[in-house]
Amino acid sequence: MNPYLKPYMALIEFLGKTFGPDYEVALHEFNKNDCSVTAITNAHISGRKIGSPLNQTALEAVSKGVYKHQDYLSDYISLSADGKILRSCTYFIKDNHENLIGLLCINFDDSRYKHAIKDILEMCHPNEFIDLNYIYKHADDTQSSGAASAGDTADYENFYTTMEENVGEFLRRLEAEHSVPLNRLTMDEKTELICRMNEKGIFFLKGAVKYVAQKLGCSQASLYRYLNKAKEMGGE
């Protein structure tokens, strides 16, 4: 582990205990070959574990170099393991030379507070009034659960426990766009696909190159050629 990150290991547990069970706190060590979870508390919220990949919002921010001109991302929406809406924040950890070495991520599940507010409102208002004027609207009409319906989750960040889940979901969306199996795409189409994946930071995930190569039906060497061509097209 990068020695700069060692003090954060104890901090993760401390923050988890201080904030309580509705806050998941996770540490990701970042290098060009991996950016998976290194430490995590209250992992029941996202369902992740040590070694789980970084979420796609943070991956894309890293790929675009957002950390170079700001210290954190705040208040973006993600989904818990059971589909509840979370408020998420990510802090970029840098060394003395401003190089990114890690990310500290906090995900807050406020569903218990919403339930408590509704219970209090039901003590003084008719149910019909609450249904019409309930302040805390959820992503669907199932206010009692606080869970988002499948049709409303497209714009929300999902958490994945493995690289295969993360990249596989991204590839399924791309395959749906092309309406043909990925291994039947032309060289230009594969290059464009690789370019999009590179922009999203997919190849920062450990094992992603091998996994994507298998899905595209090409060798890792060929994928690196596509990747280099994609970087040239992107001006990197």
Coordinates of C-alpha atoms in Angstrom, one line a residue:
M1 CA 0.0 0.0 0.0
N2 CA 1.1 3.6 -0.7
P3 CA 2.5 4.9 2.6
Y4 CA 0.5 8.1 2.2
L5 CA -2.7 6.0 2.6
K6 CA -1.9 4.2 5.8
P7 CA -3.3 6.9 8.1
Y8 CA -6.6 6.6 6.2
M9 CA -7.1 2.9 7.1
A10 CA -7.9 3.8 10.7
L11 CA -9.8 6.8 9.6
I12 CA -12.3 4.7 7.6
E13 CA -13.3 2.6 10.6
F14 CA -13.4 5.8 12.8
L15 CA -15.7 7.6 10.4
G16 CA -18.0 4.6 10.1
K17 CA -18.4 4.3 13.8
T18 CA -18.8 8.1 14.3
F19 CA -21.4 8.6 11.6
G20 CA -23.3 5.3 12.3
P21 CA -24.8 2.5 10.3
D22 CA -26.4 4.7 7.7
Y23 CA -23.1 5.9 6.3
E24 CA -20.8 3.6 4.3
V25 CA -17.2 4.8 4.2
A26 CA -14.8 3.3 1.7
L27 CA -11.1 3.8 0.8
H28 CA -9.8 3.0 -2.7
E29 CA -6.1 2.9 -3.4
F30 CA -5.4 4.2 -6.9
N31 CA -2.8 3.3 -9.4
K32 CA -2.8 2.7 -13.2
N33 CA -3.4 -1.1 -12.7
D34 CA -6.1 -1.0 -10.0
C35 CA -8.5 1.2 -8.0
S36 CA -10.5 -1.3 -5.9
V37 CA -11.8 -1.1 -2.4
T38 CA -8.9 -1.3 0.2
A39 CA -11.0 -0.7 3.4
I40 CA -14.7 -0.3 4.0
T41 CA -17.1 0.1 6.9
N42 CA -20.9 -0.4 6.9
A43 CA -20.6 -2.3 3.6
H44 CA -24.2 -3.6 3.9
I45 CA -25.2 -0.4 2.2
S46 CA -23.6 -1.0 -1.2
G47 CA -23.0 -4.7 -0.8
R48 CA -19.3 -4.3 -1.7
K49 CA -16.3 -5.8 -0.1
I50 CA -12.5 -5.5 -0.2
G51 CA -11.4 -5.7 -3.8
S52 CA -14.7 -4.4 -5.3
P53 CA -14.3 -1.9 -8.1
L54 CA -14.6 1.9 -8.0
N55 CA -18.0 3.1 -9.1
Q56 CA -18.4 4.5 -12.6
T57 CA -19.0 8.1 -11.6
A58 CA -15.7 8.2 -9.8
L59 CA -13.9 6.2 -12.5
E60 CA -15.0 8.7 -15.2
A61 CA -14.0 11.7 -13.0
V62 CA -10.5 10.1 -12.6
S63 CA -10.2 9.4 -16.3
K64 CA -11.1 13.0 -17.2
G65 CA -8.6 14.3 -14.6
V66 CA -11.3 16.1 -12.5
Y67 CA -9.1 15.6 -9.5
K68 CA -6.5 18.0 -11.0
H69 CA -8.7 21.1 -10.5
Q70 CA -11.0 20.1 -7.7
D71 CA -10.6 18.2 -4.4
Y72 CA -13.9 16.2 -4.3
L73 CA -17.2 15.3 -5.9
S74 CA -20.3 15.9 -3.7
D75 CA -23.9 15.0 -3.7
Y76 CA -24.3 12.7 -6.6
I77 CA -27.0 10.0 -6.5
S78 CA -26.3 6.3 -6.3
L79 CA -28.2 3.2 -5.4
S80 CA -27.8 0.9 -2.4
A81 CA -27.5 -2.9 -2.7
D82 CA -31.3 -3.1 -2.2
G83 CA -32.1 -0.2 -4.6
K84 CA -32.4 2.6 -2.1
I85 CA -31.3 6.1 -3.2
L86 CA -28.1 7.2 -1.6
R87 CA -26.3 10.6 -1.4
S88 CA -22.7 10.0 -2.4
C89 CA -19.5 12.0 -2.1
T90 CA -15.9 11.2 -3.2
Y91 CA -12.7 12.9 -1.9
F92 CA -9.6 12.7 -4.0
I93 CA -6.5 11.8 -2.0
K94 CA -3.2 13.2 -3.5
D95 CA 0.4 13.0 -2.6
N96 CA 2.8 15.9 -2.2
H97 CA 3.1 16.2 -6.0
E98 CA -0.6 16.4 -6.5
N99 CA -0.7 12.9 -8.0
L100 CA -3.9 10.9 -7.3
I101 CA -3.2 8.0 -5.0
G102 CA -6.6 7.2 -3.5
L103 CA -10.2 8.1 -3.1
L104 CA -12.3 8.3 0.1
C105 CA -16.0 7.7 -0.6
I106 CA -19.0 8.2 1.6
N107 CA -22.5 7.0 0.8
F108 CA -25.4 8.0 3.0
D109 CA -28.7 6.1 3.2
D110 CA -31.3 8.4 4.7
S111 CA -34.2 5.9 4.3
R112 CA -34.6 5.5 8.1
Y113 CA -35.0 9.2 8.5
K114 CA -37.6 9.4 5.7
H115 CA -39.6 6.6 7.4
A116 CA -39.4 8.4 10.7
I117 CA -40.6 11.7 9.1
K118 CA -43.5 9.9 7.5
D119 CA -44.4 8.2 10.8
I120 CA -44.5 11.6 12.5
L121 CA -46.6 13.1 9.8
E122 CA -49.1 10.2 10.0
M123 CA -49.6 11.2 13.7
C124 CA -51.1 14.5 12.7
H125 CA -52.4 14.3 9.1
P126 CA -54.8 12.0 7.2
N127 CA -53.0 9.5 5.0
E128 CA -54.5 11.1 1.8
F129 CA -52.9 14.4 2.8
I130 CA -49.5 12.9 3.2
D131 CA -49.8 11.0 -0.1
L132 CA -50.5 14.3 -1.9
N133 CA -48.1 16.5 0.0
Y134 CA -45.3 14.2 1.2
I135 CA -42.1 16.3 1.1
Y136 CA -39.6 13.5 0.6
K137 CA -40.5 12.0 -2.7
H138 CA -38.7 8.8 -3.7
A139 CA -37.7 7.7 -7.1
D140 CA -41.0 5.7 -7.4
D141 CA -44.3 5.7 -5.7
T142 CA -43.3 3.1 -3.2
Q143 CA -42.6 5.7 -0.5
S144 CA -42.7 3.2 2.3
S145 CA -39.6 1.3 1.0
G146 CA -37.6 4.2 -0.4
A147 CA -36.5 1.9 -3.2
A148 CA -36.1 3.1 -6.8
S149 CA -38.0 1.3 -9.6
A150 CA -36.1 -0.2 -12.4
G151 CA -37.3 2.4 -14.9
D152 CA -35.9 5.2 -12.7
T153 CA -32.4 3.9 -12.1
A154 CA -30.8 4.8 -15.5
D155 CA -29.3 8.1 -14.2
Y156 CA -28.2 6.7 -10.8
E157 CA -24.8 5.3 -9.9
N158 CA -24.8 1.5 -9.3
F159 CA -22.3 -0.3 -7.1
Y160 CA -20.8 -3.5 -8.2
T161 CA -19.0 -6.1 -6.1
T162 CA -16.7 -7.3 -9.0
M163 CA -15.0 -5.9 -12.0
E164 CA -16.9 -8.4 -14.2
E165 CA -20.3 -7.0 -13.0
N166 CA -19.2 -3.4 -13.5
V167 CA -17.7 -3.9 -17.0
G168 CA -20.2 -6.5 -18.0
E169 CA -23.1 -4.0 -17.5
F170 CA -21.3 -1.4 -19.5
L171 CA -20.7 -3.8 -22.3
R172 CA -24.3 -5.0 -22.3
R173 CA -25.4 -1.3 -22.8
L174 CA -23.0 -0.9 -25.7
E175 CA -24.1 -4.2 -27.3
A176 CA -27.7 -3.1 -27.2
E177 CA -26.8 0.1 -29.0
H178 CA -25.1 -1.8 -31.9
S179 CA -27.7 -4.6 -32.0
V180 CA -25.1 -7.2 -32.8
P181 CA -22.7 -9.3 -30.7
L182 CA -19.6 -7.4 -29.7
N183 CA -17.3 -9.9 -31.3
R184 CA -18.9 -9.1 -34.7
L185 CA -18.1 -5.4 -34.6
T186 CA -15.8 -4.0 -37.3
M187 CA -12.4 -2.6 -36.4
D188 CA -13.6 1.0 -36.5
E189 CA -16.6 0.1 -34.3
K190 CA -14.3 -1.7 -31.8
T191 CA -12.0 1.3 -31.7
E192 CA -14.9 3.6 -31.0
L193 CA -16.2 1.3 -28.3
I194 CA -12.7 1.1 -26.7
C195 CA -12.5 4.9 -26.9
R196 CA -15.7 5.3 -24.9
M197 CA -14.6 2.8 -22.4
N198 CA -11.3 4.6 -22.0
E199 CA -13.1 7.9 -21.4
K200 CA -15.1 6.2 -18.7
G201 CA -12.0 4.9 -16.9
I202 CA -12.9 1.3 -17.4
F203 CA -9.3 0.2 -18.0
F204 CA -8.3 1.4 -14.5
L205 CA -10.1 -1.6 -13.2
K206 CA -7.9 -4.6 -12.5
G207 CA -8.4 -7.4 -15.0
A208 CA -10.6 -5.2 -17.3
V209 CA -8.3 -5.5 -20.4
K210 CA -8.3 -9.3 -20.3
Y211 CA -12.1 -9.4 -19.7
V212 CA -13.0 -6.9 -22.5
A213 CA -10.6 -8.7 -24.9
Q214 CA -12.5 -11.9 -24.3
K215 CA -15.9 -10.2 -24.9
L216 CA -14.6 -8.6 -28.1
G217 CA -13.2 -11.9 -29.3
C218 CA -9.7 -10.5 -29.7
S219 CA -6.3 -10.9 -28.0
Q220 CA -5.1 -8.5 -25.3
A221 CA -2.4 -7.3 -27.7
S222 CA -5.1 -6.4 -30.2
L223 CA -7.1 -4.6 -27.5
Y224 CA -4.0 -2.6 -26.6
R225 CA -3.7 -1.6 -30.3
Y226 CA -7.3 -0.5 -30.3
L227 CA -6.7 1.4 -27.0
N228 CA -3.6 3.2 -28.4
K229 CA -5.6 4.1 -31.5
A230 CA -8.4 5.4 -29.3
K231 CA -6.0 7.5 -27.3
E232 CA -4.6 9.0 -30.5
M233 CA -8.1 9.8 -31.6
G234 CA -8.7 11.4 -28.2
G235 CA -5.6 13.5 -28.4
E236 CA -4.0 11.8 -25.3

